[in-house]
CSV table of C-alpha atoms in Angstrom, one decimal:
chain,number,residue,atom,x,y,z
I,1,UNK,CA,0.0,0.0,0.0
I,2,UNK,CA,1.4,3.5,-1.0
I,3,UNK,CA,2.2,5.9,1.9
I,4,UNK,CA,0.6,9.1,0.5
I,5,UNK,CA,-0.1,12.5,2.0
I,6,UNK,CA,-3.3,12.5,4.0
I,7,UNK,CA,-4.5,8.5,3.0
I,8,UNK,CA,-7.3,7.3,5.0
I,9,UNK,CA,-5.3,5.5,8.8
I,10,UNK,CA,-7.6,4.1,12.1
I,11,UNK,CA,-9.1,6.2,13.5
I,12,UNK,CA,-7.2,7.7,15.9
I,13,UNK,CA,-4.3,7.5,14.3
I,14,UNK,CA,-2.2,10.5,13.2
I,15,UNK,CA,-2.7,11.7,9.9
I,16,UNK,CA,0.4,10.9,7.2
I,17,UNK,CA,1.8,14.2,6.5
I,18,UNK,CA,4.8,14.2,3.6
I,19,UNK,CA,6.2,17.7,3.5
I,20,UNK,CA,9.2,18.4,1.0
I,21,UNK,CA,11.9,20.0,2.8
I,22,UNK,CA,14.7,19.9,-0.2
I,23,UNK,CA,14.5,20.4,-4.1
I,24,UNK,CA,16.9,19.8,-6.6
I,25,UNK,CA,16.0,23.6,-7.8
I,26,UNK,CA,16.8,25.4,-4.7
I,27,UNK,CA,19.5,22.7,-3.0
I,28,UNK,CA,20.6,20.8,-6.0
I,29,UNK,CA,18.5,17.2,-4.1
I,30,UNK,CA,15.2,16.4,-2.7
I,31,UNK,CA,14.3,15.3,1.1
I,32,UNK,CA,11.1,15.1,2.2
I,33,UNK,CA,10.0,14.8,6.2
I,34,UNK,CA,7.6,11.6,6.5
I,35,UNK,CA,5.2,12.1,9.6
I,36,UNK,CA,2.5,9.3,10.3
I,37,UNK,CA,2.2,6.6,12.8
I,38,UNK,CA,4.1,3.3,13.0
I,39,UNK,CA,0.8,1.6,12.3
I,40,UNK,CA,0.5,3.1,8.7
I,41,UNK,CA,-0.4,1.1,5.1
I,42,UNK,CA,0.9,-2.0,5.2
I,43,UNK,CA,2.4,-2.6,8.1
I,44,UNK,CA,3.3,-5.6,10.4
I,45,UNK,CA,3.0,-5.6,14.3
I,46,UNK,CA,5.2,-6.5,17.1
I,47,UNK,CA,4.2,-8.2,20.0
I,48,UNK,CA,4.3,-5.4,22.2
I,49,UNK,CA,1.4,-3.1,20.4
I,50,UNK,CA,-0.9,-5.0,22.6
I,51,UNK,CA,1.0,-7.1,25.2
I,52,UNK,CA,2.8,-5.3,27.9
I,53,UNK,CA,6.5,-6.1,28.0
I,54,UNK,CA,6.7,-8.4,25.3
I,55,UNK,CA,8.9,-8.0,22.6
I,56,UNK,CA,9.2,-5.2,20.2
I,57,UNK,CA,10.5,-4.6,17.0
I,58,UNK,CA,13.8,-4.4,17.6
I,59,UNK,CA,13.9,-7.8,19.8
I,60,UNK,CA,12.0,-10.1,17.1
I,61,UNK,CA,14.6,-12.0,14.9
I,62,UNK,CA,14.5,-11.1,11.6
I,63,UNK,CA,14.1,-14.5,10.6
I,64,UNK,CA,10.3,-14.1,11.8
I,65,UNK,CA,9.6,-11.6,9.2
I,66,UNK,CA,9.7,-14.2,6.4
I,67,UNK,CA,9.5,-17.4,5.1
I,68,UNK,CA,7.0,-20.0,2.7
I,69,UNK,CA,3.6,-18.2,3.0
I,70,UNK,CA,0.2,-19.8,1.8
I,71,UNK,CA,-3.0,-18.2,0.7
I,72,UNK,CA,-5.7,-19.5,2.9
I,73,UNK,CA,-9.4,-19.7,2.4
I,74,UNK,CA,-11.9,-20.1,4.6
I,75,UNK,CA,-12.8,-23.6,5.8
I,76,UNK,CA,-9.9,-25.5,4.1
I,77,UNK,CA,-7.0,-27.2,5.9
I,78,UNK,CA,-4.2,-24.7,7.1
I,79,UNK,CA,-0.4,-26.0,6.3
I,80,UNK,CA,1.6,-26.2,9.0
I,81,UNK,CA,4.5,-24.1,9.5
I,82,UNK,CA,3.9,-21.7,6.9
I,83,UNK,CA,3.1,-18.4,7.0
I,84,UNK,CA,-0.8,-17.6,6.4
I,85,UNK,CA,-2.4,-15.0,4.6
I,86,UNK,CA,-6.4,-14.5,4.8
I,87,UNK,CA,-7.9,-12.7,1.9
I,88,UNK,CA,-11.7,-13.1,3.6
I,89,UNK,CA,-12.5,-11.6,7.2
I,90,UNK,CA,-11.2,-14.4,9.8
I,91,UNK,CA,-11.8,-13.7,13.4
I,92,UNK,CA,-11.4,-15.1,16.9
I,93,UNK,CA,-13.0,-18.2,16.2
I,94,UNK,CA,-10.4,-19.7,13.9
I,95,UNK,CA,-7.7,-19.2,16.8
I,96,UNK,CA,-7.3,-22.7,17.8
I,97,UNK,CA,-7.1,-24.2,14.3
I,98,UNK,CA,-4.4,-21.5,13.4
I,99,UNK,CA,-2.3,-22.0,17.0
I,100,UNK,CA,-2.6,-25.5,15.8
I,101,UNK,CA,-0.6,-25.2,12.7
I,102,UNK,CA,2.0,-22.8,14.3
I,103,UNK,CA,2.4,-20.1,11.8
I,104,UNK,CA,5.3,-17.9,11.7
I,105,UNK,CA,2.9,-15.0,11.1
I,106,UNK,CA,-0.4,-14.2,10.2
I,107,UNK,CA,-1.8,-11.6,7.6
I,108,UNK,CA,-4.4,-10.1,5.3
I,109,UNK,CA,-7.9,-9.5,6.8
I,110,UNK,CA,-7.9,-10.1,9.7
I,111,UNK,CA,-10.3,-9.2,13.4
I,112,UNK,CA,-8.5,-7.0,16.1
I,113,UNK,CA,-9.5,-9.5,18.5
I,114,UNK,CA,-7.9,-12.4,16.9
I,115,UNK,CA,-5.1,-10.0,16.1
I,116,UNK,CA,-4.6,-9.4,19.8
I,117,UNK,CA,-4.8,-13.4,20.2
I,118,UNK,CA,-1.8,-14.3,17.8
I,119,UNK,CA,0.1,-11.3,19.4
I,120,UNK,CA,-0.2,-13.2,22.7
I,121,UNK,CA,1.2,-16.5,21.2
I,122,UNK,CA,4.4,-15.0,19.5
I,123,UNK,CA,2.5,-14.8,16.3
I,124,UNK,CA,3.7,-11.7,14.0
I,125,UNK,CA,0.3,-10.2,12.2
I,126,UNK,CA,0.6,-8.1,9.1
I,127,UNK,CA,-2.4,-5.9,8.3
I,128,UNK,CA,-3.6,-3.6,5.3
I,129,UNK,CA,-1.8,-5.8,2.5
I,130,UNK,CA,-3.0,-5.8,-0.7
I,131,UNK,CA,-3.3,-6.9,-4.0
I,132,UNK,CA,-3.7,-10.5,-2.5
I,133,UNK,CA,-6.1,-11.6,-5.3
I,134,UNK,CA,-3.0,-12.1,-7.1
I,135,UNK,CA,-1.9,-14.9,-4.8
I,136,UNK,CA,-2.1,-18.5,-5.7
I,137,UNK,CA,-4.7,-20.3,-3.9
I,138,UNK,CA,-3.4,-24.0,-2.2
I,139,UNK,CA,0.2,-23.5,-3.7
I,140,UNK,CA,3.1,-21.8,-1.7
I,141,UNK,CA,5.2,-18.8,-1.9
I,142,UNK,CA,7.6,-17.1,0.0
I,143,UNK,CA,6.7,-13.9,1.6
I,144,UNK,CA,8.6,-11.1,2.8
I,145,UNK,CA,7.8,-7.9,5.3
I,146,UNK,CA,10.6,-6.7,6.8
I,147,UNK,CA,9.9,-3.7,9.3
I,148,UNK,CA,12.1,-0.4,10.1
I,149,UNK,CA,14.2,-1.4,13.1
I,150,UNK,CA,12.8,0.9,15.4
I,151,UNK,CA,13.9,1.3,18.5
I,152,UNK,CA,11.6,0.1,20.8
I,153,UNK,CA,9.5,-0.3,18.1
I,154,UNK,CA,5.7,-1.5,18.4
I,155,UNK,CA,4.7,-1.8,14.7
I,156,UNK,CA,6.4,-0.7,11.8
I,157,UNK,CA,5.2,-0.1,7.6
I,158,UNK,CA,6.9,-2.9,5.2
I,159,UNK,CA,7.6,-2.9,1.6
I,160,UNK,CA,5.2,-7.0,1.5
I,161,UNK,CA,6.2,-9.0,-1.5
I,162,UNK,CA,5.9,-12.7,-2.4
I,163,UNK,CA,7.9,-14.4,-4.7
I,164,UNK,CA,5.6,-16.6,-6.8
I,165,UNK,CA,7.5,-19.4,-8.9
């Protein structure tokens, strides 16, 4: 998902402000200031967005960030130890069978409350990805979403790809 000037966020959330500071016509370069929250576009989440004291961003190895991915739909059998991607709404209910596959991370379209759930278990979500229509269904790919390494960091916006073969 693009980060653009004033694109819709949660509510709540501070607005993405993009401000050019530099051009090439009056400095001979362009810089521009980036103001928004570490929860903007597509973005994954640490454990510590909504569990007290455990890890953040900078604490997760980076191994966790990617990996073999699969495109899930709802009701069918969930690989085991593969990332999973939900391109329909998935909520709370479909917590055991996922805790029962043990998925690196979790993403696509998924509730806050079984967002909060997988947090819990050590289970990196990724929210607000897109273009998952373009995902095979029941075949694997890899998938990467590698955060800023913020400090302390409780979420961060990712550049998500998947390398289809």
């Amino acid at each position: 998902m693009p980060i653009e000037f004033g694109m819709p966020v949660f509510p709540g959330d501070p607005p993405v402000k993009i401000d050019r500071i530099h051009t090439y016509r009056e400095n001979g370069w362009e810089l521009r200031s980036l103001q928004f929250g570490s929860h903007t576009g597509t973005h994954v989440v640490a454990f510590s967005h909504m569990h007290q004291g455990a890890e953040n961003l900078d604490q997760i190895p980076l191994e966790q960030f990617f990996g073999p991915a699969y495109l899930v739909e709802k009701g069918a059998a969930l690989p085991r130890n593969s990332g999973l991607i939900f391109q329909e709404a998935v909520d709370e209910t479909q917590l055991k069978a996922i805790l029962d596959v043990q998925p690196k991370f979790v993403g696509g379209n998924i509730s806050e409350s079984l967002e909060r759930a997988l947090l819990k278990h050590r289970i990196l979500t990724y929210t607000n990805l897109v273009h998952l229509e373009k995902l095979p269904k029941g075949k694997p790919f890899m998938f990467y979403g590698f955060p800023l390494k913020i400090k302390a960091g409780d979420g961060s916006p990712v550049r998500a790809i998947a390398i289809i073969e």
